């Protein structure tokens, strides 16, 4: 299944994408894509529905983040061997974990706002894991039992604030609009191998990132298990799993960063695409 949330910001309704690509309204079935609706039992009930029996949504409404009620927006740094190499960093011995502000969360096609005074705003296409069942001290062998599915995250990053303003990555990752998520939650039954997904990011039509989850250092099961040792994960929580090479910071002979007026397009095989316009902060 492909599950989504549509409508104006703060007023999103739950929906399902049918086989023809039309949005079907789920608000008569569930209140939102949160909590119990994301559990194995909740997803099974949604999968049993006939999409044709659900109201068809007209037009092309705005898409919001595909899950609601998030408690933790977890990110993993330097989790691709080829990305670590382009930045000159050593291969991590354990996952590098940081938190993205919940205020950064936005829809997959919402504008991305460059902060005031920023000259080093960067892109990062990432596979995002959506948690469906509470995970606490989970063994790696059982980790995928706690996963509802997958989506796409653009881990937008302000590199000066991340790397040059006191050493806390969170500062450069948590600006408003720095967490586009979606377009939809693809349930894990439709993603048989999350460690074999092609991914890309373009800026103004120029391919910047062209990678695969095959080069992840720590895979999905390892990450869910690892994070659950220090952070209790709840339904609707997200772990964004790191980015392949091609970020602006790593460009040679000199870094390249985003400017107002540019457009980002990014996608992962089977999970859809995002498109964001880059604008300056007011």
mmCIF file with all atom_site columns, N, CA and C in Angstrom, residues 205-278:
data_model
loop_
_atom_site.group_PDB
_atom_site.id
_atom_site.type_symbol
_atom_site.label_atom_id
_atom_site.label_alt_id
_atom_site.label_comp_id
_atom_site.label_asym_id
_atom_site.label_entity_id
_atom_site.label_seq_id
_atom_site.pdbx_PDB_ins_code
_atom_site.Cartn_x
_atom_site.Cartn_y
_atom_site.Cartn_z
_atom_site.occupancy
_atom_site.B_iso_or_equiv
_atom_site.pdbx_formal_charge
_atom_site.auth_seq_id
_atom_site.auth_comp_id
_atom_site.auth_asym_id
_atom_site.auth_atom_id
_atom_site.pdbx_PDB_model_num
ATOM 1   N N  . UNK A 1 205 ? 17.504 20.307 -12.578 1.00 0.00 ? 205 UNK A N  1
ATOM 2   C CA . UNK A 1 205 ? 17.660 19.318 -13.638 1.00 0.00 ? 205 UNK A CA 1
ATOM 3   C C  . UNK A 1 205 ? 19.027 18.673 -13.725 1.00 0.00 ? 205 UNK A C  1
ATOM 4   N N  . UNK A 1 206 ? 19.982 19.141 -12.940 1.00 0.00 ? 206 UNK A N  1
ATOM 5   C CA . UNK A 1 206 ? 21.323 18.552 -12.949 1.00 0.00 ? 206 UNK A CA 1
ATOM 6   C C  . UNK A 1 206 ? 21.408 17.471 -11.887 1.00 0.00 ? 206 UNK A C  1
ATOM 7   N N  . UNK A 1 207 ? 21.792 16.262 -12.306 1.00 0.00 ? 207 UNK A N  1
ATOM 8   C CA . UNK A 1 207 ? 21.884 15.153 -11.372 1.00 0.00 ? 207 UNK A CA 1
ATOM 9   C C  . UNK A 1 207 ? 23.059 15.371 -10.417 1.00 0.00 ? 207 UNK A C  1
ATOM 10  N N  . UNK A 1 208 ? 22.751 15.501 -9.145  1.00 0.00 ? 208 UNK A N  1
ATOM 11  C CA . UNK A 1 208 ? 23.767 15.711 -8.128  1.00 0.00 ? 208 UNK A CA 1
ATOM 12  C C  . UNK A 1 208 ? 24.104 14.428 -7.380  1.00 0.00 ? 208 UNK A C  1
ATOM 13  N N  . UNK A 1 209 ? 23.075 13.692 -7.004  1.00 0.00 ? 209 UNK A N  1
ATOM 14  C CA . UNK A 1 209 ? 23.263 12.430 -6.301  1.00 0.00 ? 209 UNK A CA 1
ATOM 15  C C  . UNK A 1 209 ? 22.664 11.305 -7.136  1.00 0.00 ? 209 UNK A C  1
ATOM 16  N N  . UNK A 1 210 ? 23.399 10.218 -7.227  1.00 0.00 ? 210 UNK A N  1
ATOM 17  C CA . UNK A 1 210 ? 22.957 9.053  -7.995  1.00 0.00 ? 210 UNK A CA 1
ATOM 18  C C  . UNK A 1 210 ? 23.533 7.834  -7.290  1.00 0.00 ? 210 UNK A C  1
ATOM 19  N N  . UNK A 1 211 ? 22.804 7.308  -6.316  1.00 0.00 ? 211 UNK A N  1
ATOM 20  C CA . UNK A 1 211 ? 23.359 6.267  -5.460  1.00 0.00 ? 211 UNK A CA 1
ATOM 21  C C  . UNK A 1 211 ? 22.408 5.121  -5.232  1.00 0.00 ? 211 UNK A C  1
ATOM 22  N N  . UNK A 1 212 ? 22.734 4.321  -4.237  1.00 0.00 ? 212 UNK A N  1
ATOM 23  C CA . UNK A 1 212 ? 21.924 3.150  -3.900  1.00 0.00 ? 212 UNK A CA 1
ATOM 24  C C  . UNK A 1 212 ? 22.078 2.845  -2.426  1.00 0.00 ? 212 UNK A C  1
ATOM 25  N N  . UNK A 1 213 ? 21.001 2.332  -1.828  1.00 0.00 ? 213 UNK A N  1
ATOM 26  C CA . UNK A 1 213 ? 21.070 1.915  -0.429  1.00 0.00 ? 213 UNK A CA 1
ATOM 27  C C  . UNK A 1 213 ? 22.000 0.725  -0.235  1.00 0.00 ? 213 UNK A C  1
ATOM 28  N N  . UNK A 1 214 ? 22.509 0.154  -1.313  1.00 0.00 ? 214 UNK A N  1
ATOM 29  C CA . UNK A 1 214 ? 23.477 -0.956 -1.192  1.00 0.00 ? 214 UNK A CA 1
ATOM 30  C C  . UNK A 1 214 ? 24.744 -0.517 -0.476  1.00 0.00 ? 214 UNK A C  1
ATOM 31  N N  . UNK A 1 215 ? 25.073 0.783  -0.550  1.00 0.00 ? 215 UNK A N  1
ATOM 32  C CA . UNK A 1 215 ? 26.330 1.231  0.058   1.00 0.00 ? 215 UNK A CA 1
ATOM 33  C C  . UNK A 1 215 ? 26.149 1.758  1.480   1.00 0.00 ? 215 UNK A C  1
ATOM 34  N N  . UNK A 1 216 ? 24.969 1.532  2.070   1.00 0.00 ? 216 UNK A N  1
ATOM 35  C CA . UNK A 1 216 ? 24.779 1.900  3.474   1.00 0.00 ? 216 UNK A CA 1
ATOM 36  C C  . UNK A 1 216 ? 25.729 1.089  4.351   1.00 0.00 ? 216 UNK A C  1
ATOM 37  N N  . UNK A 1 217 ? 26.325 1.740  5.331   1.00 0.00 ? 217 UNK A N  1
ATOM 38  C CA . UNK A 1 217 ? 27.233 1.056  6.256   1.00 0.00 ? 217 UNK A CA 1
ATOM 39  C C  . UNK A 1 217 ? 26.430 0.233  7.261   1.00 0.00 ? 217 UNK A C  1
ATOM 40  N N  . UNK A 1 218 ? 25.394 0.846  7.823   1.00 0.00 ? 218 UNK A N  1
ATOM 41  C CA . UNK A 1 218 ? 24.505 0.163  8.761   1.00 0.00 ? 218 UNK A CA 1
ATOM 42  C C  . UNK A 1 218 ? 23.126 0.079  8.121   1.00 0.00 ? 218 UNK A C  1
ATOM 43  N N  . UNK A 1 219 ? 22.623 -1.143 7.970   1.00 0.00 ? 219 UNK A N  1
ATOM 44  C CA . UNK A 1 219 ? 21.356 -1.354 7.297   1.00 0.00 ? 219 UNK A CA 1
ATOM 45  C C  . UNK A 1 219 ? 20.156 -1.037 8.176   1.00 0.00 ? 219 UNK A C  1
ATOM 46  N N  . UNK A 1 220 ? 18.970 -1.179 7.579   1.00 0.00 ? 220 UNK A N  1
ATOM 47  C CA . UNK A 1 220 ? 17.721 -0.810 8.248   1.00 0.00 ? 220 UNK A CA 1
ATOM 48  C C  . UNK A 1 220 ? 17.544 -1.545 9.572   1.00 0.00 ? 220 UNK A C  1
ATOM 49  N N  . UNK A 1 221 ? 17.704 -2.856 9.566   1.00 0.00 ? 221 UNK A N  1
ATOM 50  C CA . UNK A 1 221 ? 17.486 -3.633 10.790  1.00 0.00 ? 221 UNK A CA 1
ATOM 51  C C  . UNK A 1 221 ? 18.463 -3.206 11.892  1.00 0.00 ? 221 UNK A C  1
ATOM 52  N N  . UNK A 1 222 ? 19.723 -2.996 11.521  1.00 0.00 ? 222 UNK A N  1
ATOM 53  C CA . UNK A 1 222 ? 20.724 -2.565 12.497  1.00 0.00 ? 222 UNK A CA 1
ATOM 54  C C  . UNK A 1 222 ? 20.349 -1.212 13.098  1.00 0.00 ? 222 UNK A C  1
ATOM 55  N N  . UNK A 1 223 ? 19.896 -0.291 12.252  1.00 0.00 ? 223 UNK A N  1
ATOM 56  C CA . UNK A 1 223 ? 19.587 1.055  12.725  1.00 0.00 ? 223 UNK A CA 1
ATOM 57  C C  . UNK A 1 223 ? 18.396 1.056  13.679  1.00 0.00 ? 223 UNK A C  1
ATOM 58  N N  . UNK A 1 224 ? 17.342 0.330  13.336  1.00 0.00 ? 224 UNK A N  1
ATOM 59  C CA . UNK A 1 224 ? 16.178 0.282  14.222  1.00 0.00 ? 224 UNK A CA 1
ATOM 60  C C  . UNK A 1 224 ? 16.579 -0.300 15.576  1.00 0.00 ? 224 UNK A C  1
ATOM 61  N N  . UNK A 1 225 ? 17.339 -1.386 15.542  1.00 0.00 ? 225 UNK A N  1
ATOM 62  C CA . UNK A 1 225 ? 17.782 -2.012 16.783  1.00 0.00 ? 225 UNK A CA 1
ATOM 63  C C  . UNK A 1 225 ? 18.676 -1.060 17.571  1.00 0.00 ? 225 UNK A C  1
ATOM 64  N N  . UNK A 1 226 ? 19.632 -0.447 16.913  1.00 0.00 ? 226 UNK A N  1
ATOM 65  C CA . UNK A 1 226 ? 20.597 0.425  17.593  1.00 0.00 ? 226 UNK A CA 1
ATOM 66  C C  . UNK A 1 226 ? 19.908 1.628  18.237  1.00 0.00 ? 226 UNK A C  1
ATOM 67  N N  . UNK A 1 227 ? 19.088 2.322  17.448  1.00 0.00 ? 227 UNK A N  1
ATOM 68  C CA . UNK A 1 227 ? 18.430 3.515  17.983  1.00 0.00 ? 227 UNK A CA 1
ATOM 69  C C  . UNK A 1 227 ? 17.520 3.142  19.153  1.00 0.00 ? 227 UNK A C  1
ATOM 70  N N  . UNK A 1 228 ? 16.877 1.970  19.078  1.00 0.00 ? 228 UNK A N  1
ATOM 71  C CA . UNK A 1 228 ? 15.950 1.565  20.142  1.00 0.00 ? 228 UNK A CA 1
ATOM 72  C C  . UNK A 1 228 ? 16.659 1.286  21.463  1.00 0.00 ? 228 UNK A C  1
ATOM 73  N N  . UNK A 1 229 ? 17.975 1.177  21.445  1.00 0.00 ? 229 UNK A N  1
ATOM 74  C CA . UNK A 1 229 ? 18.720 0.992  22.682  1.00 0.00 ? 229 UNK A CA 1
ATOM 75  C C  . UNK A 1 229 ? 18.821 2.283  23.487  1.00 0.00 ? 229 UNK A C  1
ATOM 76  N N  . UNK A 1 230 ? 18.693 3.423  22.807  1.00 0.00 ? 230 UNK A N  1
ATOM 77  C CA . UNK A 1 230 ? 18.859 4.708  23.507  1.00 0.00 ? 230 UNK A CA 1
ATOM 78  C C  . UNK A 1 230 ? 17.647 5.621  23.394  1.00 0.00 ? 230 UNK A C  1
ATOM 79  N N  . UNK A 1 231 ? 16.786 5.381  22.415  1.00 0.00 ? 231 UNK A N  1
ATOM 80  C CA . UNK A 1 231 ? 15.576 6.186  22.241  1.00 0.00 ? 231 UNK A CA 1
ATOM 81  C C  . UNK A 1 231 ? 14.409 5.229  22.042  1.00 0.00 ? 231 UNK A C  1
ATOM 82  N N  . UNK A 1 232 ? 13.370 5.341  22.844  1.00 0.00 ? 232 UNK A N  1
ATOM 83  C CA . UNK A 1 232 ? 12.171 4.544  22.604  1.00 0.00 ? 232 UNK A CA 1
ATOM 84  C C  . UNK A 1 232 ? 11.474 5.095  21.370  1.00 0.00 ? 232 UNK A C  1
ATOM 85  N N  . UNK A 1 233 ? 11.266 4.235  20.395  1.00 0.00 ? 233 UNK A N  1
ATOM 86  C CA . UNK A 1 233 ? 10.644 4.627  19.143  1.00 0.00 ? 233 UNK A CA 1
ATOM 87  C C  . UNK A 1 233 ? 9.152  4.304  19.187  1.00 0.00 ? 233 UNK A C  1
ATOM 88  N N  . UNK A 1 234 ? 8.347  5.250  18.726  1.00 0.00 ? 234 UNK A N  1
ATOM 89  C CA . UNK A 1 234 ? 6.895  5.113  18.792  1.00 0.00 ? 234 UNK A CA 1
ATOM 90  C C  . UNK A 1 234 ? 6.311  5.084  17.377  1.00 0.00 ? 234 UNK A C  1
ATOM 91  N N  . UNK A 1 235 ? 5.098  4.554  17.212  1.00 0.00 ? 235 UNK A N  1
ATOM 92  C CA . UNK A 1 235 ? 4.463  4.565  15.890  1.00 0.00 ? 235 UNK A CA 1
ATOM 93  C C  . UNK A 1 235 ? 4.433  5.972  15.303  1.00 0.00 ? 235 UNK A C  1
ATOM 94  N N  . UNK A 1 236 ? 4.861  6.088  14.067  1.00 0.00 ? 236 UNK A N  1
ATOM 95  C CA . UNK A 1 236 ? 4.944  7.387  13.404  1.00 0.00 ? 236 UNK A CA 1
ATOM 96  C C  . UNK A 1 236 ? 6.300  8.026  13.482  1.00 0.00 ? 236 UNK A C  1
ATOM 97  N N  . UNK A 1 237 ? 7.172  7.515  14.343  1.00 0.00 ? 237 UNK A N  1
ATOM 98  C CA . UNK A 1 237 ? 8.543  8.019  14.378  1.00 0.00 ? 237 UNK A CA 1
ATOM 99  C C  . UNK A 1 237 ? 9.276  7.638  13.096  1.00 0.00 ? 237 UNK A C  1
ATOM 100 N N  . UNK A 1 238 ? 10.293 8.422  12.767  1.00 0.00 ? 238 UNK A N  1
ATOM 101 C CA . UNK A 1 238 ? 11.041 8.223  11.526  1.00 0.00 ? 238 UNK A CA 1
ATOM 102 C C  . UNK A 1 238 ? 12.531 8.154  11.842  1.00 0.00 ? 238 UNK A C  1
ATOM 103 N N  . UNK A 1 239 ? 13.206 7.236  11.158  1.00 0.00 ? 239 UNK A N  1
ATOM 104 C CA . UNK A 1 239 ? 14.673 7.218  11.146  1.00 0.00 ? 239 UNK A CA 1
ATOM 105 C C  . UNK A 1 239 ? 15.105 7.475  9.707   1.00 0.00 ? 239 UNK A C  1
ATOM 106 N N  . UNK A 1 240 ? 15.731 8.608  9.473   1.00 0.00 ? 240 UNK A N  1
ATOM 107 C CA . UNK A 1 240 ? 16.267 8.916  8.151   1.00 0.00 ? 240 UNK A CA 1
ATOM 108 C C  . UNK A 1 240 ? 17.701 8.401  8.114   1.00 0.00 ? 240 UNK A C  1
ATOM 109 N N  . UNK A 1 241 ? 18.018 7.580  7.123   1.00 0.00 ? 241 UNK A N  1
ATOM 110 C CA . UNK A 1 241 ? 19.139 6.645  7.230   1.00 0.00 ? 241 UNK A CA 1
ATOM 111 C C  . UNK A 1 241 ? 20.456 7.087  6.615   1.00 0.00 ? 241 UNK A C  1
ATOM 112 N N  . UNK A 1 242 ? 20.586 8.351  6.248   1.00 0.00 ? 242 UNK A N  1
ATOM 113 C CA . UNK A 1 242 ? 21.841 8.809  5.654   1.00 0.00 ? 242 UNK A CA 1
ATOM 114 C C  . UNK A 1 242 ? 21.739 8.966  4.154   1.00 0.00 ? 242 UNK A C  1
ATOM 115 N N  . UNK A 1 243 ? 22.754 9.583  3.575   1.00 0.00 ? 243 UNK A N  1
ATOM 116 C CA . UNK A 1 243 ? 22.681 9.967  2.166   1.00 0.00 ? 243 UNK A CA 1
ATOM 117 C C  . UNK A 1 243 ? 23.872 9.443  1.375   1.00 0.00 ? 243 UNK A C  1
ATOM 118 N N  . UNK A 1 244 ? 23.671 9.144  0.085   1.00 0.00 ? 244 UNK A N  1
ATOM 119 C CA . UNK A 1 244 ? 24.790 8.741  -0.770  1.00 0.00 ? 244 UNK A CA 1
ATOM 120 C C  . UNK A 1 244 ? 25.619 9.951  -1.199  1.00 0.00 ? 244 UNK A C  1
ATOM 121 N N  . UNK A 1 245 ? 26.710 9.733  -1.931  1.00 0.00 ? 245 UNK A N  1
ATOM 122 C CA . UNK A 1 245 ? 27.556 10.861 -2.332  1.00 0.00 ? 245 UNK A CA 1
ATOM 123 C C  . UNK A 1 245 ? 26.841 11.798 -3.296  1.00 0.00 ? 245 UNK A C  1
ATOM 124 N N  . UNK A 1 246 ? 27.419 13.002 -3.418  1.00 0.00 ? 246 UNK A N  1
ATOM 125 C CA . UNK A 1 246 ? 26.883 13.987 -4.339  1.00 0.00 ? 246 UNK A CA 1
ATOM 126 C C  . UNK A 1 246 ? 26.284 15.201 -3.670  1.00 0.00 ? 246 UNK A C  1
ATOM 127 N N  . UNK A 1 247 ? 26.465 15.325 -2.355  1.00 0.00 ? 247 UNK A N  1
ATOM 128 C CA . UNK A 1 247 ? 25.956 16.518 -1.673  1.00 0.00 ? 247 UNK A CA 1
ATOM 129 C C  . UNK A 1 247 ? 26.799 17.724 -2.075  1.00 0.00 ? 247 UNK A C  1
ATOM 130 N N  . UNK A 1 248 ? 26.213 18.909 -1.900  1.00 0.00 ? 248 UNK A N  1
ATOM 131 C CA . UNK A 1 248 ? 26.915 20.123 -2.296  1.00 0.00 ? 248 UNK A CA 1
ATOM 132 C C  . UNK A 1 248 ? 28.232 20.315 -1.578  1.00 0.00 ? 248 UNK A C  1
ATOM 133 N N  . UNK A 1 249 ? 28.275 19.926 -0.299  1.00 0.00 ? 249 UNK A N  1
ATOM 134 C CA . UNK A 1 249 ? 29.490 20.080 0.498   1.00 0.00 ? 249 UNK A CA 1
ATOM 135 C C  . UNK A 1 249 ? 30.666 19.322 -0.100  1.00 0.00 ? 249 UNK A C  1
ATOM 136 N N  . UNK A 1 250 ? 30.384 18.202 -0.761  1.00 0.00 ? 250 UNK A N  1
ATOM 137 C CA . UNK A 1 250 ? 31.460 17.361 -1.275  1.00 0.00 ? 250 UNK A CA 1
ATOM 138 C C  . UNK A 1 250 ? 31.865 17.630 -2.718  1.00 0.00 ? 250 UNK A C  1
ATOM 139 N N  . UNK A 1 251 ? 31.250 18.625 -3.361  1.00 0.00 ? 251 UNK A N  1
ATOM 140 C CA . UNK A 1 251 ? 31.542 18.890 -4.765  1.00 0.00 ? 251 UNK A CA 1
ATOM 141 C C  . UNK A 1 251 ? 32.966 19.422 -4.930  1.00 0.00 ? 251 UNK A C  1
ATOM 142 N N  . UNK A 1 252 ? 33.599 19.002 -6.017  1.00 0.00 ? 252 UNK A N  1
ATOM 143 C CA . UNK A 1 252 ? 34.955 19.419 -6.348  1.00 0.00 ? 252 UNK A CA 1
ATOM 144 C C  . UNK A 1 252 ? 34.915 20.189 -7.667  1.00 0.00 ? 252 UNK A C  1
ATOM 145 N N  . UNK A 1 253 ? 35.733 21.214 -7.846  1.00 0.00 ? 253 UNK A N  1
ATOM 146 C CA . UNK A 1 253 ? 36.825 21.643 -6.960  1.00 0.00 ? 253 UNK A CA 1
ATOM 147 C C  . UNK A 1 253 ? 36.379 22.486 -5.773  1.00 0.00 ? 253 UNK A C  1
ATOM 148 N N  . UNK A 1 254 ? 35.086 22.862 -5.723  1.00 0.00 ? 254 UNK A N  1
ATOM 149 C CA . UNK A 1 254 ? 34.615 23.693 -4.617  1.00 0.00 ? 254 UNK A CA 1
ATOM 150 C C  . UNK A 1 254 ? 33.172 23.306 -4.296  1.00 0.00 ? 254 UNK A C  1
ATOM 151 N N  . UNK A 1 255 ? 32.758 23.420 -3.047  1.00 0.00 ? 255 UNK A N  1
ATOM 152 C CA . UNK A 1 255 ? 31.378 23.102 -2.679  1.00 0.00 ? 255 UNK A CA 1
ATOM 153 C C  . UNK A 1 255 ? 30.377 23.955 -3.450  1.00 0.00 ? 255 UNK A C  1
ATOM 154 N N  . UNK A 1 256 ? 29.183 23.410 -3.619  1.00 0.00 ? 256 UNK A N  1
ATOM 155 C CA . UNK A 1 256 ? 28.092 24.102 -4.303  1.00 0.00 ? 256 UNK A CA 1
ATOM 156 C C  . UNK A 1 256 ? 26.874 24.037 -3.385  1.00 0.00 ? 256 UNK A C  1
ATOM 157 N N  . UNK A 1 257 ? 26.217 25.185 -3.165  1.00 0.00 ? 257 UNK A N  1
ATOM 158 C CA . UNK A 1 257 ? 25.085 25.201 -2.250  1.00 0.00 ? 257 UNK A CA 1
ATOM 159 C C  . UNK A 1 257 ? 23.856 25.801 -2.917  1.00 0.00 ? 257 UNK A C  1
ATOM 160 N N  . UNK A 1 258 ? 22.718 25.623 -2.264  1.00 0.00 ? 258 UNK A N  1
ATOM 161 C CA . UNK A 1 258 ? 21.440 26.038 -2.826  1.00 0.00 ? 258 UNK A CA 1
ATOM 162 C C  . UNK A 1 258 ? 21.274 27.553 -2.821  1.00 0.00 ? 258 UNK A C  1
ATOM 163 N N  . UNK A 1 259 ? 20.524 28.036 -3.832  1.00 0.00 ? 259 UNK A N  1
ATOM 164 C CA . UNK A 1 259 ? 20.201 29.457 -3.941  1.00 0.00 ? 259 UNK A CA 1
ATOM 165 C C  . UNK A 1 259 ? 18.693 29.615 -4.138  1.00 0.00 ? 259 UNK A C  1
ATOM 166 N N  . UNK A 1 260 ? 18.121 30.715 -3.678  1.00 0.00 ? 260 UNK A N  1
ATOM 167 C CA . UNK A 1 260 ? 16.698 30.953 -3.929  1.00 0.00 ? 260 UNK A CA 1
ATOM 168 C C  . UNK A 1 260 ? 16.384 30.893 -5.418  1.00 0.00 ? 260 UNK A C  1
ATOM 169 N N  . UNK A 1 261 ? 15.247 30.311 -5.736  1.00 0.00 ? 261 UNK A N  1
ATOM 170 C CA . UNK A 1 261 ? 14.829 30.187 -7.126  1.00 0.00 ? 261 UNK A CA 1
ATOM 171 C C  . UNK A 1 261 ? 15.143 28.839 -7.737  1.00 0.00 ? 261 UNK A C  1
ATOM 172 N N  . UNK A 1 262 ? 15.979 28.052 -7.076  1.00 0.00 ? 262 UNK A N  1
ATOM 173 C CA . UNK A 1 262 ? 16.307 26.729 -7.604  1.00 0.00 ? 262 UNK A CA 1
ATOM 174 C C  . UNK A 1 262 ? 15.213 25.714 -7.246  1.00 0.00 ? 262 UNK A C  1
ATOM 175 N N  . UNK A 1 263 ? 15.260 24.567 -7.934  1.00 0.00 ? 263 UNK A N  1
ATOM 176 C CA . UNK A 1 263 ? 14.293 23.499 -7.700  1.00 0.00 ? 263 UNK A CA 1
ATOM 177 C C  . UNK A 1 263 ? 15.034 22.193 -7.457  1.00 0.00 ? 263 UNK A C  1
ATOM 178 N N  . UNK A 1 264 ? 14.669 21.496 -6.390  1.00 0.00 ? 264 UNK A N  1
ATOM 179 C CA . UNK A 1 264 ? 15.208 20.163 -6.107  1.00 0.00 ? 264 UNK A CA 1
ATOM 180 C C  . UNK A 1 264 ? 14.180 19.109 -6.511  1.00 0.00 ? 264 UNK A C  1
ATOM 181 N N  . UNK A 1 265 ? 14.657 18.040 -7.117  1.00 0.00 ? 265 UNK A N  1
ATOM 182 C CA . UNK A 1 265 ? 13.817 16.871 -7.395  1.00 0.00 ? 265 UNK A CA 1
ATOM 183 C C  . UNK A 1 265 ? 14.581 15.646 -6.919  1.00 0.00 ? 265 UNK A C  1
ATOM 184 N N  . UNK A 1 266 ? 13.952 14.830 -6.096  1.00 0.00 ? 266 UNK A N  1
ATOM 185 C CA . UNK A 1 266 ? 14.638 13.662 -5.560  1.00 0.00 ? 266 UNK A CA 1
ATOM 186 C C  . UNK A 1 266 ? 13.677 12.493 -5.477  1.00 0.00 ? 266 UNK A C  1
ATOM 187 N N  . UNK A 1 267 ? 14.249 11.281 -5.567  1.00 0.00 ? 267 UNK A N  1
ATOM 188 C CA . UNK A 1 267 ? 13.396 10.107 -5.533  1.00 0.00 ? 267 UNK A CA 1
ATOM 189 C C  . UNK A 1 267 ? 14.169 8.858  -5.173  1.00 0.00 ? 267 UNK A C  1
ATOM 190 N N  . UNK A 1 268 ? 13.402 7.839  -4.796  1.00 0.00 ? 268 UNK A N  1
ATOM 191 C CA . UNK A 1 268 ? 13.934 6.513  -4.488  1.00 0.00 ? 268 UNK A CA 1
ATOM 192 C C  . UNK A 1 268 ? 13.055 5.494  -5.191  1.00 0.00 ? 268 UNK A C  1
ATOM 193 N N  . UNK A 1 269 ? 13.657 4.494  -5.779  1.00 0.00 ? 269 UNK A N  1
ATOM 194 C CA . UNK A 1 269 ? 12.932 3.491  -6.555  1.00 0.00 ? 269 UNK A CA 1
ATOM 195 C C  . UNK A 1 269 ? 11.799 2.884  -5.734  1.00 0.00 ? 269 UNK A C  1
ATOM 196 N N  . UNK A 1 270 ? 10.598 2.935  -6.269  1.00 0.00 ? 270 UNK A N  1
ATOM 197 C CA . UNK A 1 270 ? 9.434  2.360  -5.621  1.00 0.00 ? 270 UNK A CA 1
ATOM 198 C C  . UNK A 1 270 ? 8.783  3.232  -4.574  1.00 0.00 ? 270 UNK A C  1
ATOM 199 N N  . UNK A 1 271 ? 9.439  4.341  -4.198  1.00 0.00 ? 271 UNK A N  1
ATOM 200 C CA . UNK A 1 271 ? 8.923  5.183  -3.119  1.00 0.00 ? 271 UNK A CA 1
ATOM 201 C C  . UNK A 1 271 ? 8.425  6.542  -3.603  1.00 0.00 ? 271 UNK A C  1
ATOM 202 N N  . UNK A 1 272 ? 8.542  6.811  -4.907  1.00 0.00 ? 272 UNK A N  1
ATOM 203 C CA . UNK A 1 272 ? 8.051  8.068  -5.442  1.00 0.00 ? 272 UNK A CA 1
ATOM 204 C C  . UNK A 1 272 ? 9.115  9.145  -5.522  1.00 0.00 ? 272 UNK A C  1
ATOM 205 N N  . UNK A 1 273 ? 8.653  10.383 -5.681  1.00 0.00 ? 273 UNK A N  1
ATOM 206 C CA . UNK A 1 273 ? 9.548  11.519 -5.836  1.00 0.00 ? 273 UNK A CA 1
ATOM 207 C C  . UNK A 1 273 ? 9.038  12.714 -5.040  1.00 0.00 ? 273 UNK A C  1
ATOM 208 N N  . UNK A 1 274 ? 9.965  13.612 -4.748  1.00 0.00 ? 274 UNK A N  1
ATOM 209 C CA . UNK A 1 274 ? 9.656  14.907 -4.158  1.00 0.00 ? 274 UNK A CA 1
ATOM 210 C C  . UNK A 1 274 ? 10.157 16.011 -5.096  1.00 0.00 ? 274 UNK A C  1
ATOM 211 N N  . UNK A 1 275 ? 9.490  17.168 -5.061  1.00 0.00 ? 275 UNK A N  1
ATOM 212 C CA . UNK A 1 275 ? 9.966  18.356 -5.787  1.00 0.00 ? 275 UNK A CA 1
ATOM 213 C C  . UNK A 1 275 ? 9.781  19.553 -4.863  1.00 0.00 ? 275 UNK A C  1
ATOM 214 N N  . UNK A 1 276 ? 10.862 20.287 -4.618  1.00 0.00 ? 276 UNK A N  1
ATOM 215 C CA . UNK A 1 276 ? 10.795 21.460 -3.754  1.00 0.00 ? 276 UNK A CA 1
ATOM 216 C C  . UNK A 1 276 ? 11.385 22.685 -4.429  1.00 0.00 ? 276 UNK A C  1
ATOM 217 N N  . UNK A 1 277 ? 10.691 23.780 -4.300  1.00 0.00 ? 277 UNK A N  1
ATOM 218 C CA . UNK A 1 277 ? 11.212 25.075 -4.734  1.00 0.00 ? 277 UNK A CA 1
ATOM 219 C C  . UNK A 1 277 ? 12.003 25.660 -3.566  1.00 0.00 ? 277 UNK A C  1
ATOM 220 N N  . UNK A 1 278 ? 13.127 26.274 -3.850  1.00 0.00 ? 278 UNK A N  1
ATOM 221 C CA . UNK A 1 278 ? 13.965 26.878 -2.832  1.00 0.00 ? 278 UNK A CA 1
ATOM 222 C C  . UNK A 1 278 ? 13.662 28.368 -2.778  1.00 0.00 ? 278 UNK A C  1
#
